[in-house]
PDB file of C-alpha atoms in Angstrom:
ATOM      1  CA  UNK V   5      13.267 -10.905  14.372  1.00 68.00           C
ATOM      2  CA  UNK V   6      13.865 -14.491  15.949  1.00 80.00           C
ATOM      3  CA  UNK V   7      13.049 -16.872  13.454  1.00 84.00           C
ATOM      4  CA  UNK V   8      12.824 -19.192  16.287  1.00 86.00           C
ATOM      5  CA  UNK V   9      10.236 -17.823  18.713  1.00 87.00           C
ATOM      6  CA  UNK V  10       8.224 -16.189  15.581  1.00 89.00           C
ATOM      7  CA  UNK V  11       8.112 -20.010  13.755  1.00 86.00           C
ATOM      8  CA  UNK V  12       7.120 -21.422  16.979  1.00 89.00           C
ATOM      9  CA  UNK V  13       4.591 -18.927  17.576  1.00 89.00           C
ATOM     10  CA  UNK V  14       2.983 -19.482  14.045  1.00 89.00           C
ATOM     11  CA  UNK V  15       2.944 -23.380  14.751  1.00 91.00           C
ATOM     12  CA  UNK V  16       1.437 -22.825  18.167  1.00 91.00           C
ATOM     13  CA  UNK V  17      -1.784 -20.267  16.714  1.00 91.00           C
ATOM     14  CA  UNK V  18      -2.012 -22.634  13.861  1.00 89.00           C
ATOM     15  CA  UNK V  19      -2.678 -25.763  15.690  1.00 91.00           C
ATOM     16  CA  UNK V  20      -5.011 -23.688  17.958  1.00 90.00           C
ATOM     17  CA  UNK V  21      -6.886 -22.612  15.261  1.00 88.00           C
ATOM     18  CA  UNK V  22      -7.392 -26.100  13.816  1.00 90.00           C
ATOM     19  CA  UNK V  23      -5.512 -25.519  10.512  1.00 90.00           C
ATOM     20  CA  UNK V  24      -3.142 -27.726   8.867  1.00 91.00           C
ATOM     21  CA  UNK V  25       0.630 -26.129   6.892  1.00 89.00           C
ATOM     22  CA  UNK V  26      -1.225 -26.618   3.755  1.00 91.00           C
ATOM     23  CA  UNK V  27      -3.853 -24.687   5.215  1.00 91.00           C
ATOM     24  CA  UNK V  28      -2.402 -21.767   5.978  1.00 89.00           C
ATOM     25  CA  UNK V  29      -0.177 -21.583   3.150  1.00 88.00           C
ATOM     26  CA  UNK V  30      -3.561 -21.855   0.779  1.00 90.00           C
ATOM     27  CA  UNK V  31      -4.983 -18.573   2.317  1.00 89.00           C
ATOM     28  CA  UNK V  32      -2.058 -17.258   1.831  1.00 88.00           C
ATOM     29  CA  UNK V  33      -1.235 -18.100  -1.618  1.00 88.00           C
ATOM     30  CA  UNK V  34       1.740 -19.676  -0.980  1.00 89.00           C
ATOM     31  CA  UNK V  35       3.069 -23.645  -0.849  1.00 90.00           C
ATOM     32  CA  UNK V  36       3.327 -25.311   2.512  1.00 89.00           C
ATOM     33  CA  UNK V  37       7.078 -25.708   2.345  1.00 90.00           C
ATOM     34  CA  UNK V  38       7.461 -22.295   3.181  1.00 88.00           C
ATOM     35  CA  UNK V  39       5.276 -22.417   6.540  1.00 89.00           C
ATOM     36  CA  UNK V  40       7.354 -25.541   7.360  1.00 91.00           C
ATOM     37  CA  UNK V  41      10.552 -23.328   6.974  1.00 88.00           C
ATOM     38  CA  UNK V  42       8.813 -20.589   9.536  1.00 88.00           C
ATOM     39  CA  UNK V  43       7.970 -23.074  11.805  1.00 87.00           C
ATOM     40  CA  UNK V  44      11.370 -24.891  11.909  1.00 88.00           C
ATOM     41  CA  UNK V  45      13.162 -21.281  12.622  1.00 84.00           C
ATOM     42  CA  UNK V  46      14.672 -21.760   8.904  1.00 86.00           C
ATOM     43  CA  UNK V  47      13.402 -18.332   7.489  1.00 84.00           C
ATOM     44  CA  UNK V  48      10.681 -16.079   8.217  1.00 84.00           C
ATOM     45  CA  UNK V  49       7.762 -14.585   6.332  1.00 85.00           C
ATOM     46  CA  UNK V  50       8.124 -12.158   3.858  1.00 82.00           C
ATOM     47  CA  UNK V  51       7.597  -8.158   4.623  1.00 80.00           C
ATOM     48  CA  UNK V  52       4.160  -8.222   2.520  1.00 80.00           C
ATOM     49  CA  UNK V  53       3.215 -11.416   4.309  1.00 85.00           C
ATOM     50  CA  UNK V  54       3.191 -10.203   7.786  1.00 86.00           C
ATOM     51  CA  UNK V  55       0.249  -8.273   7.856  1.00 87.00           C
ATOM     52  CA  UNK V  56      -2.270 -11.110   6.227  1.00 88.00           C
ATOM     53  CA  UNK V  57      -0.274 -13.491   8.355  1.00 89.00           C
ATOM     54  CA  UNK V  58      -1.248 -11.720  11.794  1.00 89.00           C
ATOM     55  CA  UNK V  59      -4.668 -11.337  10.350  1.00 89.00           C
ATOM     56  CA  UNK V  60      -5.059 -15.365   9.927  1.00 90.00           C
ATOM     57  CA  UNK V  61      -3.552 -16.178  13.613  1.00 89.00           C
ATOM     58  CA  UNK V  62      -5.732 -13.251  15.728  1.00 89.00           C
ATOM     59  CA  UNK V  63      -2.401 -11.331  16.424  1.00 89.00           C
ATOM     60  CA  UNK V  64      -1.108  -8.064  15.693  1.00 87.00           C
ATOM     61  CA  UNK V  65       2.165  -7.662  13.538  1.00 85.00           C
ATOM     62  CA  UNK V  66       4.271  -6.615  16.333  1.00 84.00           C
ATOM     63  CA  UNK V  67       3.543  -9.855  17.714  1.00 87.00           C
ATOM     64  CA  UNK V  68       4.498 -11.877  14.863  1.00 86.00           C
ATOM     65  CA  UNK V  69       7.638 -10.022  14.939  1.00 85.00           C
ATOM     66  CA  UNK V  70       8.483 -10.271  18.402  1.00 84.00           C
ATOM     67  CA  UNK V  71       7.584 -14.146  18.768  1.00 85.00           C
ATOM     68  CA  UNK V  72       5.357 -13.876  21.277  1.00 85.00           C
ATOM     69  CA  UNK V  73       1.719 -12.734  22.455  1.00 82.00           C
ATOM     70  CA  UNK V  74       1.282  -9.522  25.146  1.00 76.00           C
ATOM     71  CA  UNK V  75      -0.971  -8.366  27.233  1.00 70.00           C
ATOM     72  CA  UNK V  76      -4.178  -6.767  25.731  1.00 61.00           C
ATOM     73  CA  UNK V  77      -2.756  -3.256  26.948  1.00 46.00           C
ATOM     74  CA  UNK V  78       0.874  -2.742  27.189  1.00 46.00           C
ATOM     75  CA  UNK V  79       2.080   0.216  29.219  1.00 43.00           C
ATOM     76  CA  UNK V  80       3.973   2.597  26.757  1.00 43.00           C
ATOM     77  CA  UNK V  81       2.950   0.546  23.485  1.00 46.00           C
ATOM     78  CA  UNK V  82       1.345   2.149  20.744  1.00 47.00           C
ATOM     79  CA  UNK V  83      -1.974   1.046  20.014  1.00 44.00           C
ATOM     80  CA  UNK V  84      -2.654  -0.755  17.029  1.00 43.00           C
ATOM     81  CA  UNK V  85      -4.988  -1.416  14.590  1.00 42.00           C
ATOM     82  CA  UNK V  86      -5.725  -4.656  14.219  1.00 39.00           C
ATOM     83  CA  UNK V  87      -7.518  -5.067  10.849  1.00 36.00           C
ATOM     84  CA  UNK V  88      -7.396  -2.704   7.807  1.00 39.00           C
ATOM     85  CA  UNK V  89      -9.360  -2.635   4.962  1.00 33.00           C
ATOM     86  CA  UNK V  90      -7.854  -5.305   2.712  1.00 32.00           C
ATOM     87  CA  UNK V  91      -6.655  -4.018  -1.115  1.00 30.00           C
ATOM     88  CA  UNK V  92      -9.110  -5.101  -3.686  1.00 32.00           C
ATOM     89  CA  UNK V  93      -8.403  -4.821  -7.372  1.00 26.00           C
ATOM     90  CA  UNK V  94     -11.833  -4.958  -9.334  1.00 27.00           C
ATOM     91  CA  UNK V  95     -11.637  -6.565 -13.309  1.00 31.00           C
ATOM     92  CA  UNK V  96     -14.052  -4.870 -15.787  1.00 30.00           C
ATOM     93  CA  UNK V  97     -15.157  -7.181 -18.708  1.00 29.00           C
ATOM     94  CA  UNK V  98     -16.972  -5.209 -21.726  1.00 30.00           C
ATOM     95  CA  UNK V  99     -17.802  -7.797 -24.513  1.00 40.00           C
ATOM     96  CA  UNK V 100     -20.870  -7.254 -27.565  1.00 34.00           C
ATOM     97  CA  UNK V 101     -22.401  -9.709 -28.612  1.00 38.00           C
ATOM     98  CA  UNK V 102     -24.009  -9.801 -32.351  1.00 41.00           C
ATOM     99  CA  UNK V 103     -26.199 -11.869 -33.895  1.00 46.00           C
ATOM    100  CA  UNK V 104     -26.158 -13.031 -37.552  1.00 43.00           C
ATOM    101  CA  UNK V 105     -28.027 -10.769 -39.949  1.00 47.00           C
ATOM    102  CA  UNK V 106     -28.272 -11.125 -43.756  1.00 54.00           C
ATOM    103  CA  UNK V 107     -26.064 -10.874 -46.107  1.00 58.00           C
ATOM    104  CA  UNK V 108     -27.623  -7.624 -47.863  1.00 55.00           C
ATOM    105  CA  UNK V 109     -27.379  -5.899 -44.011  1.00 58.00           C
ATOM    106  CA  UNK V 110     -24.247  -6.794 -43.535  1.00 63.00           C
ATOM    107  CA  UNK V 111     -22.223  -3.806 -45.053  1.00 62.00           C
ATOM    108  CA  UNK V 112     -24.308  -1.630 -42.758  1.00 64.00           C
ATOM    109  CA  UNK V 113     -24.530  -3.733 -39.729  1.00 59.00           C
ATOM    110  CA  UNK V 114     -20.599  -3.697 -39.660  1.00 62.00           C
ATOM    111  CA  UNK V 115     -20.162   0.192 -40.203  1.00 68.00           C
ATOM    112  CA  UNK V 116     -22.925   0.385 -37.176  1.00 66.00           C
ATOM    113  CA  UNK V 117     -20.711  -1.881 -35.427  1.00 65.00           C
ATOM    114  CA  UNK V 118     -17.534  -0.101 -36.297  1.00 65.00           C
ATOM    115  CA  UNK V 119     -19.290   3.395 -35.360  1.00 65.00           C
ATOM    116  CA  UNK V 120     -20.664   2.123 -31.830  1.00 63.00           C
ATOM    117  CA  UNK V 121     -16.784   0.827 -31.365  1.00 61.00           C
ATOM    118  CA  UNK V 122     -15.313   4.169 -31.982  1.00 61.00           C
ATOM    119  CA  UNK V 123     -17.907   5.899 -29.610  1.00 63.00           C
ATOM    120  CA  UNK V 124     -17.938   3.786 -27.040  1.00 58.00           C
ATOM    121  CA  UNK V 125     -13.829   4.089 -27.258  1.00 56.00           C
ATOM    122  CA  UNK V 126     -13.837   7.356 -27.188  1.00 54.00           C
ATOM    123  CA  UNK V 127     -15.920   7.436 -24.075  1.00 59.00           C
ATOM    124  CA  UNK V 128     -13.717   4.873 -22.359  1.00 61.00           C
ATOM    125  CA  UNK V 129     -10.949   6.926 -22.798  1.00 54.00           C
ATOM    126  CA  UNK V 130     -12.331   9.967 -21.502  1.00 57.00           C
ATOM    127  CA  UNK V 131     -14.318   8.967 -18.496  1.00 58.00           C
ATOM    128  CA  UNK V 132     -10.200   6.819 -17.696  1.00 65.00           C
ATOM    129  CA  UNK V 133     -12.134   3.319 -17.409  1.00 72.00           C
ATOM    130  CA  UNK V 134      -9.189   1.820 -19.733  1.00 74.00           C
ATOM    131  CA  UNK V 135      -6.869   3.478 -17.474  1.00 80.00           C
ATOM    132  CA  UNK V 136      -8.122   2.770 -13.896  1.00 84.00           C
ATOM    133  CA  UNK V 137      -5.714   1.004 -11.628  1.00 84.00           C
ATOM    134  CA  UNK V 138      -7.240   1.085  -8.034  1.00 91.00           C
ATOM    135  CA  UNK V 139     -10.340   2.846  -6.635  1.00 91.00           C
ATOM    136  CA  UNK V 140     -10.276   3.188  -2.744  1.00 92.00           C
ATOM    137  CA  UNK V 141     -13.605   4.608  -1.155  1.00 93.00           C
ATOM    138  CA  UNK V 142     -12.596   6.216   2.619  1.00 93.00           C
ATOM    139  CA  UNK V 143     -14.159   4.234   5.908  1.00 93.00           C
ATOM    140  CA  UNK V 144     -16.724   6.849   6.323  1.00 92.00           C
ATOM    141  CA  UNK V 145     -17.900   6.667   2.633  1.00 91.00           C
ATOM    142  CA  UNK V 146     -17.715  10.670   1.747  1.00 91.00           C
ATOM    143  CA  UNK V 147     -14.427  10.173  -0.123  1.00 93.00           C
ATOM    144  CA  UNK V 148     -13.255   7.795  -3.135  1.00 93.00           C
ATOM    145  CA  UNK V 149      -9.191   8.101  -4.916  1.00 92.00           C
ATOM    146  CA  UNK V 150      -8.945   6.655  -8.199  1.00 89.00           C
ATOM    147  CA  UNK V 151      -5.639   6.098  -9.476  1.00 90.00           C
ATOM    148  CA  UNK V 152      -4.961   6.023 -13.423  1.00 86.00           C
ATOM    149  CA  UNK V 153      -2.086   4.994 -15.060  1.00 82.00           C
ATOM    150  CA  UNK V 154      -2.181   8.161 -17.516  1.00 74.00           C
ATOM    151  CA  UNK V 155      -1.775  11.935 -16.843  1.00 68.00           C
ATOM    152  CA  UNK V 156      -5.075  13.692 -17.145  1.00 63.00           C
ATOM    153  CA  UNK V 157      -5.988  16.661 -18.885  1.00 62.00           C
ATOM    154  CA  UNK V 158      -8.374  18.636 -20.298  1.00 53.00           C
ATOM    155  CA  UNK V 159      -8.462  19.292 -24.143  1.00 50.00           C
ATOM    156  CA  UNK V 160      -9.120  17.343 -26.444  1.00 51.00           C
ATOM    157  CA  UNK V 161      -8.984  14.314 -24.449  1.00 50.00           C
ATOM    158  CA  UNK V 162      -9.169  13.870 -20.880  1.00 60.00           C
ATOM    159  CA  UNK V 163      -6.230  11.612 -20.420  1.00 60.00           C
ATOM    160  CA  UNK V 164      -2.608  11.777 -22.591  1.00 62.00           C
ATOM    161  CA  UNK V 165      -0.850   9.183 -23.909  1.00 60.00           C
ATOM    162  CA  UNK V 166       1.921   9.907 -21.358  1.00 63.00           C
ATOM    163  CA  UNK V 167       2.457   6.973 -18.775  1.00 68.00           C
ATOM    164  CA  UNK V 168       1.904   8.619 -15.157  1.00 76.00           C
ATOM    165  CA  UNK V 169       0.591   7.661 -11.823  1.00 83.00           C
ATOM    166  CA  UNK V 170      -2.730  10.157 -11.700  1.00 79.00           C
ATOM    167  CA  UNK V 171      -5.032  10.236  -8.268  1.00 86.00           C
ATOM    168  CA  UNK V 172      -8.020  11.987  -8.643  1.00 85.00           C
ATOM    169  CA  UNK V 173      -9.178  13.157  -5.066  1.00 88.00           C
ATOM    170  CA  UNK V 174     -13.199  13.072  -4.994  1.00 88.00           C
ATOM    171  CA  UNK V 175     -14.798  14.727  -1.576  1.00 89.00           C
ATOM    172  CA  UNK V 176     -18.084  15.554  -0.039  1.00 82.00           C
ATOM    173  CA  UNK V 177     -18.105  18.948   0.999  1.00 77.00           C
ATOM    174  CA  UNK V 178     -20.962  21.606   2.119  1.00 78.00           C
ATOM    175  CA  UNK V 179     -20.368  23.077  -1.155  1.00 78.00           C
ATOM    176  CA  UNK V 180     -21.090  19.914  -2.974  1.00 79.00           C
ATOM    177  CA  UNK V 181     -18.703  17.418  -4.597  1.00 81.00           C
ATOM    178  CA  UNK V 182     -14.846  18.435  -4.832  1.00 87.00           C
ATOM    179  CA  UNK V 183     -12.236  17.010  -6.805  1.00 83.00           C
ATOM    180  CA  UNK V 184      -8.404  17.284  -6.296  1.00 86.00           C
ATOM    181  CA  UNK V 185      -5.760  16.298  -8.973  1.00 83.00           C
ATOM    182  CA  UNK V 186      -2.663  15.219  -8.180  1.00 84.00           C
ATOM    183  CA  UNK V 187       0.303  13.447 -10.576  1.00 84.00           C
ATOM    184  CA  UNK V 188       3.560  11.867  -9.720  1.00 82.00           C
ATOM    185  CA  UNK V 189       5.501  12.425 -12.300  1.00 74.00           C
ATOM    186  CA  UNK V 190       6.669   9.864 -14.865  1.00 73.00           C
ATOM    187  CA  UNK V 191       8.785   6.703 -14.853  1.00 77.00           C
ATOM    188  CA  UNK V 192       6.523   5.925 -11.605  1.00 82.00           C
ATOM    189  CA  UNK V 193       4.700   3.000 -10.813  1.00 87.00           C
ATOM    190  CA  UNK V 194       1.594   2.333  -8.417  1.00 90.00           C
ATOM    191  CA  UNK V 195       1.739  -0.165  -5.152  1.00 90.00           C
ATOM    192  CA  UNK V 196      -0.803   1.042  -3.173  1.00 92.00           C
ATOM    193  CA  UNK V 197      -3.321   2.856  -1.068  1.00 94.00           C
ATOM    194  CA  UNK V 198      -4.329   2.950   2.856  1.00 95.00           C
ATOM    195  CA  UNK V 199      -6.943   5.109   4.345  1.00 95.00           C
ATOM    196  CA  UNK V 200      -6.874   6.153   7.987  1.00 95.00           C
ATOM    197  CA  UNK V 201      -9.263   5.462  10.086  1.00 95.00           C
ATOM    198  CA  UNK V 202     -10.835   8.741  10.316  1.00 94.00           C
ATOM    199  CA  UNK V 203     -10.891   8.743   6.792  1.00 93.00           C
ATOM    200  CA  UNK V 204      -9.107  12.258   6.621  1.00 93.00           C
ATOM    201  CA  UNK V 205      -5.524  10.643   6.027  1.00 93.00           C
ATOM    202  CA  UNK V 206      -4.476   8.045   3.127  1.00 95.00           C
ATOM    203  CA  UNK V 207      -0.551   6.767   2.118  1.00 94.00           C
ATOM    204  CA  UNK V 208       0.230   6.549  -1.304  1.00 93.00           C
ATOM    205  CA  UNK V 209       2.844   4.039  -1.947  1.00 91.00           C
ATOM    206  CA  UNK V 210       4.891   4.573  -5.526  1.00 90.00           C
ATOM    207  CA  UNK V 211       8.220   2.897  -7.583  1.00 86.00           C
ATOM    208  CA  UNK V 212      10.074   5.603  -8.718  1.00 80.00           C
ATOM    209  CA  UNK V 213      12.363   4.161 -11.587  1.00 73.00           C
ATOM    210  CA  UNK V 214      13.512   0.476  -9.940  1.00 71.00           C
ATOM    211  CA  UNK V 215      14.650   1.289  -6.585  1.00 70.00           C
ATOM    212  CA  UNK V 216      13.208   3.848  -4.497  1.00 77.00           C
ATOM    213  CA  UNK V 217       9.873   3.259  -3.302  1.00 81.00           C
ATOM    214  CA  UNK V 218       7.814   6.802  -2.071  1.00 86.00           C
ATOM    215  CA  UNK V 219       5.605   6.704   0.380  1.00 90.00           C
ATOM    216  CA  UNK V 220       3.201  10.108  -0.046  1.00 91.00           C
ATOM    217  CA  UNK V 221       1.010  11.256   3.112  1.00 93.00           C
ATOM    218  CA  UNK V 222      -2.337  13.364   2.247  1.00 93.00           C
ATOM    219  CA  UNK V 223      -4.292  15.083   4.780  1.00 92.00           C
ATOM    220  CA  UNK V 224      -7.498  16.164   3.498  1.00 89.00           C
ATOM    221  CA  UNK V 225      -7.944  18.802   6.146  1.00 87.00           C
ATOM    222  CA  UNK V 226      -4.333  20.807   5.765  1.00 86.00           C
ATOM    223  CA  UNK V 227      -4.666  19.885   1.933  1.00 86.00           C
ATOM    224  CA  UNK V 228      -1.055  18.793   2.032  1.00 88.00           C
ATOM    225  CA  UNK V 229       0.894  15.460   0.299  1.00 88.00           C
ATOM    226  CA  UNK V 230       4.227  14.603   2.552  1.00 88.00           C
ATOM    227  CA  UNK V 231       6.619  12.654   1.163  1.00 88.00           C
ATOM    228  CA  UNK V 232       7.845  10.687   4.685  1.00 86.00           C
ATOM    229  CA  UNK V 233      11.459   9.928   3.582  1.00 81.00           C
ATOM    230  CA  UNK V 234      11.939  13.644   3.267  1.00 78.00           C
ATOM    231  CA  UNK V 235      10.512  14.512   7.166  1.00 76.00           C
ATOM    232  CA  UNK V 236      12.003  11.320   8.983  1.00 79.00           C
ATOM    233  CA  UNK V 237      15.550  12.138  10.186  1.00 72.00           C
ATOM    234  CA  UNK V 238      18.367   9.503   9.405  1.00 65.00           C
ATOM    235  CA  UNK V 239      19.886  10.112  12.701  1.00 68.00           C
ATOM    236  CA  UNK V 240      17.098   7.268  13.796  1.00 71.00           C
ATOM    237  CA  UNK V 241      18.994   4.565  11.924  1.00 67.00           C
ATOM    238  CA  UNK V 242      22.583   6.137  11.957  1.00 67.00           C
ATOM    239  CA  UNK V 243      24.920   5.363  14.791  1.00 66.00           C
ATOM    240  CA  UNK V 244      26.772   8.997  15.731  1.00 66.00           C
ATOM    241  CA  UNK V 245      29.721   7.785  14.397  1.00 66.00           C
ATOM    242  CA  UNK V 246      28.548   6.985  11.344  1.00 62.00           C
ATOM    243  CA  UNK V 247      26.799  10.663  11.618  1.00 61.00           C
ATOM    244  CA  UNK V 248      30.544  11.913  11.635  1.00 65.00           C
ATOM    245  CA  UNK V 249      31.603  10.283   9.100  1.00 64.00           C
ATOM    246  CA  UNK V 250      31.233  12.238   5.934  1.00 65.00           C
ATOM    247  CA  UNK V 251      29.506  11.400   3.600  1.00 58.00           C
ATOM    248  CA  UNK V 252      29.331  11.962  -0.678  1.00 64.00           C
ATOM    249  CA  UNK V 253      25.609  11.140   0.009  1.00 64.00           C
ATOM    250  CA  UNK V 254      23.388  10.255   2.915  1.00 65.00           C
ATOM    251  CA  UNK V 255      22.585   6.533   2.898  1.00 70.00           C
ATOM    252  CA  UNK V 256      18.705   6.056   0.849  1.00 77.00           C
ATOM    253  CA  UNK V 257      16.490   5.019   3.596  1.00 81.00           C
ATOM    254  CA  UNK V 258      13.264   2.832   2.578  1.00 85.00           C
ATOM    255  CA  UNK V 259      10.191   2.940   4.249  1.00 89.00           C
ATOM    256  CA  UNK V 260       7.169   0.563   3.461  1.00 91.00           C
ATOM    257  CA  UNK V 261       3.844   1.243   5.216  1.00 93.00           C
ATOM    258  CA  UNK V 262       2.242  -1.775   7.353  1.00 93.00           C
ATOM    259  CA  UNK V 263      -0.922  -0.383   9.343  1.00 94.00           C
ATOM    260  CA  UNK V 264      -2.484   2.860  10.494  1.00 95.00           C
ATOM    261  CA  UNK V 265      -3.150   3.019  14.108  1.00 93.00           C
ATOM    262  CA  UNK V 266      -6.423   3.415  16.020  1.00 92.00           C
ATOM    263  CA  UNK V 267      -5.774   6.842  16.939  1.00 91.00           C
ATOM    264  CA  UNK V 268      -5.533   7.733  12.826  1.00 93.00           C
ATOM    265  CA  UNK V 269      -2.649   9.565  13.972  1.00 93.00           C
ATOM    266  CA  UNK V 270      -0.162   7.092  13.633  1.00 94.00           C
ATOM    267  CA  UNK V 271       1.510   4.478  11.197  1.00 93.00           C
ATOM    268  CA  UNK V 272       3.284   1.801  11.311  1.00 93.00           C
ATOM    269  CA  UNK V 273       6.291   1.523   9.285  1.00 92.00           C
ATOM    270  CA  UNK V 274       9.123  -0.775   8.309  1.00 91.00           C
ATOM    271  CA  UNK V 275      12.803   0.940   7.280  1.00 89.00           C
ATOM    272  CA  UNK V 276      15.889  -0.219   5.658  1.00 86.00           C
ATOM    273  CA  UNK V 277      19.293   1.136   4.372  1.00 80.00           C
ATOM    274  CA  UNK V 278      22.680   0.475   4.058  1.00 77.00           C
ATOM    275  CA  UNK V 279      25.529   2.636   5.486  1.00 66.00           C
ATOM    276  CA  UNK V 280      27.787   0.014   5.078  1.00 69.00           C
ATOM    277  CA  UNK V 281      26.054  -2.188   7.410  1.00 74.00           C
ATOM    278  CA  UNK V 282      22.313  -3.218   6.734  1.00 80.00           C
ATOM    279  CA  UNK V 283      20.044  -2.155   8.541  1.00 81.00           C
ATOM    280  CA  UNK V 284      16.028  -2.522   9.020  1.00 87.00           C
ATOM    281  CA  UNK V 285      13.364  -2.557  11.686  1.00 89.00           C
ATOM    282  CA  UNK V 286       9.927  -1.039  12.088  1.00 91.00           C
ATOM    283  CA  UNK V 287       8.762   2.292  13.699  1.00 91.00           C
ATOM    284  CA  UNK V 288       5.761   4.066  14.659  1.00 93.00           C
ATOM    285  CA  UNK V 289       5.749   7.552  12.782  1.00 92.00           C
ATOM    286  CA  UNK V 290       3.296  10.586  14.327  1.00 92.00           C
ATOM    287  CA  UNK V 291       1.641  12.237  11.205  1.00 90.00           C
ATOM    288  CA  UNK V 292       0.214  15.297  13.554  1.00 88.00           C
ATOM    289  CA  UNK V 293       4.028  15.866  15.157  1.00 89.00           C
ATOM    290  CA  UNK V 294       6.175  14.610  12.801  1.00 87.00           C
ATOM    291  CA  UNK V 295       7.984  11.916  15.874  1.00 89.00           C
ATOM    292  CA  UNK V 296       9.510   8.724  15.607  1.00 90.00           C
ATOM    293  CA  UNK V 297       8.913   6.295  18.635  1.00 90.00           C
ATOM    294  CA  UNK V 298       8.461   2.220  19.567  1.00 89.00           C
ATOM    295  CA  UNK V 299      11.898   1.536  17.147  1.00 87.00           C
ATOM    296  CA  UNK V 300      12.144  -1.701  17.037  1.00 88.00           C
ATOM    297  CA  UNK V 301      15.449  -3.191  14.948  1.00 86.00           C
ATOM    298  CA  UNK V 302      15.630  -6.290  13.301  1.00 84.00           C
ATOM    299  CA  UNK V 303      18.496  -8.296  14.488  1.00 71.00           C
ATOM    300  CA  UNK V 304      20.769  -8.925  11.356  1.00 62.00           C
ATOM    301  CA  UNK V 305      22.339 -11.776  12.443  1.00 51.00           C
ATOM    302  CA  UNK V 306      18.493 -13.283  13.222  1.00 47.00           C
ATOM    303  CA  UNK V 307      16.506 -12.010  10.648  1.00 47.00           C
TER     304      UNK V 307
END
């Protein structure tokens, strides 16, 4: 990335689009010193402010990156999807309200109280409302994942006290409503969900432990879950002499997703790793054939 052409680029849309530093940096939850350090070339934007970045100026992220607006169709370019659904985390509030009752009541009033508690706990727990991270309904509307924060099971409660990242898969099908469960294990924490287009794809992004992040690919219609950092080669990344080298290890490549593309065949995603010189960029990865193409590294030495 060149700071330079990408912080000129982001002063150029922003002026265009009437907004001021302050502005921008507002919708973006961030102060305006930072947009003055894109502009001036000092820094650029964060990974996980790309995307919402490109949104605000009319670009795609591949712009942004690059520094410079192209042609609406670019021979050999991927097509790309300009606008995804945006993550929304929803906040539940259950409160009771009671009145004041007299004083001879009150003994029974309370163990009402206390009883209604208890019940309406236990139904919490078992229908996973106290545990519900993220619900994500597909683009077409015939599918919904819910993601809980404990491992579900089935007797005597629904969910454990064991800390897990649960998805519960709900479908419309000819045979009526299916669900799938799926866990991920423990010491694992949730960052997010993307449908495809078509709504027959998502990514599941997960922390496992404090450094390696997991990127998990269902298909709804092969019923599978890929984990991408075990199907994308290294020898994208590696220079062949660092292939020769041997190695105790393989380096721990990183992916993070960015966007699906129109096609719902394709992502875009961003990589990094260090095999003794760092190294990141972002690539377009073909869910249906498993290939890797538009690579486009980051210059080290400019971003």
């Amino acid at each position: 990335m060149d700071n330079a052409r990408t912080g000129a680029l982001v002063r150029r849309l922003r002026k265009e689009q009437g907004m001021t530093q302050r502005e921008l940096a507002e919708r973006l939850h961030i102060t305006d010193r930072a947009v003055s350090k894109w502009e001036r070339g000092i820094c650029a934007p964060d990974i996980a402010l790309l995307e919402p970045l490109a949104g605000l100026l009319g670009i795609s992220v591949l712009e942004l990156i690059q520094g410079e607006r192209r042609p609406e169709a670019g021979a050999g370019r991927e097509p790309e999807e300009e606008t995804r659904q945006v993550i929304e985390y929803s906040k539940h509030e259950i409160g009771r309200k009671t009145g004041a009752m007299r004083k001879k009541y009150l003994g029974g009033a309370a163990a009402c109280l206390t009883l209604i508690l208890l019940i309406g706990g236990a139904l919490l727990w078992r229908s996973g409302l106290l545990f519900l991270m993220d619900k994500k309904g597909s683009p077409d509307g015939q599918s919904v994942v819910r993601v809980y924060s404990k491992k579900w099971d089935f007797w005597p409660l629904r969910f454990t006290l064991e800390d897990s990242v649960q998805t519960i898969l709900e479908e419309e099908t000819p045979d009526g409503r299916v669900r799938t469960y799926v866990s991920y294990g423990d010491d694992v924490s949730y960052e997010g969900l993307w449908w495809a287009p078509d709504s027959r794809k998502y990514v599941l992004a997960v922390r496992q432990g404090e450094d390696t992040r997991c990127l998990v690919l269902s298909d709804l219609e092969r019923h599978t879950g890929t984990n991408l950092a075990a199907v994308v080669n290294l020898y994208h990344w590696m220079t062949e002499e660092e292939l020769m080298q041997p190695l105790d290890e393989p380096p721990k490549v990183e992916y993070q997703f960015l966007q699906w593309g129109k096609d719902s065949r394709s992502m875009l995603l961003y990589y990094s790793f260090d095999g003794g010189t760092f190294r990141e960029g972002y690539f377009w990865y073909n869910c249906e054939t498993g290939l890797v193409s538009g690579i486009l590294p980051l210059d080290p030495a400019g971003g």
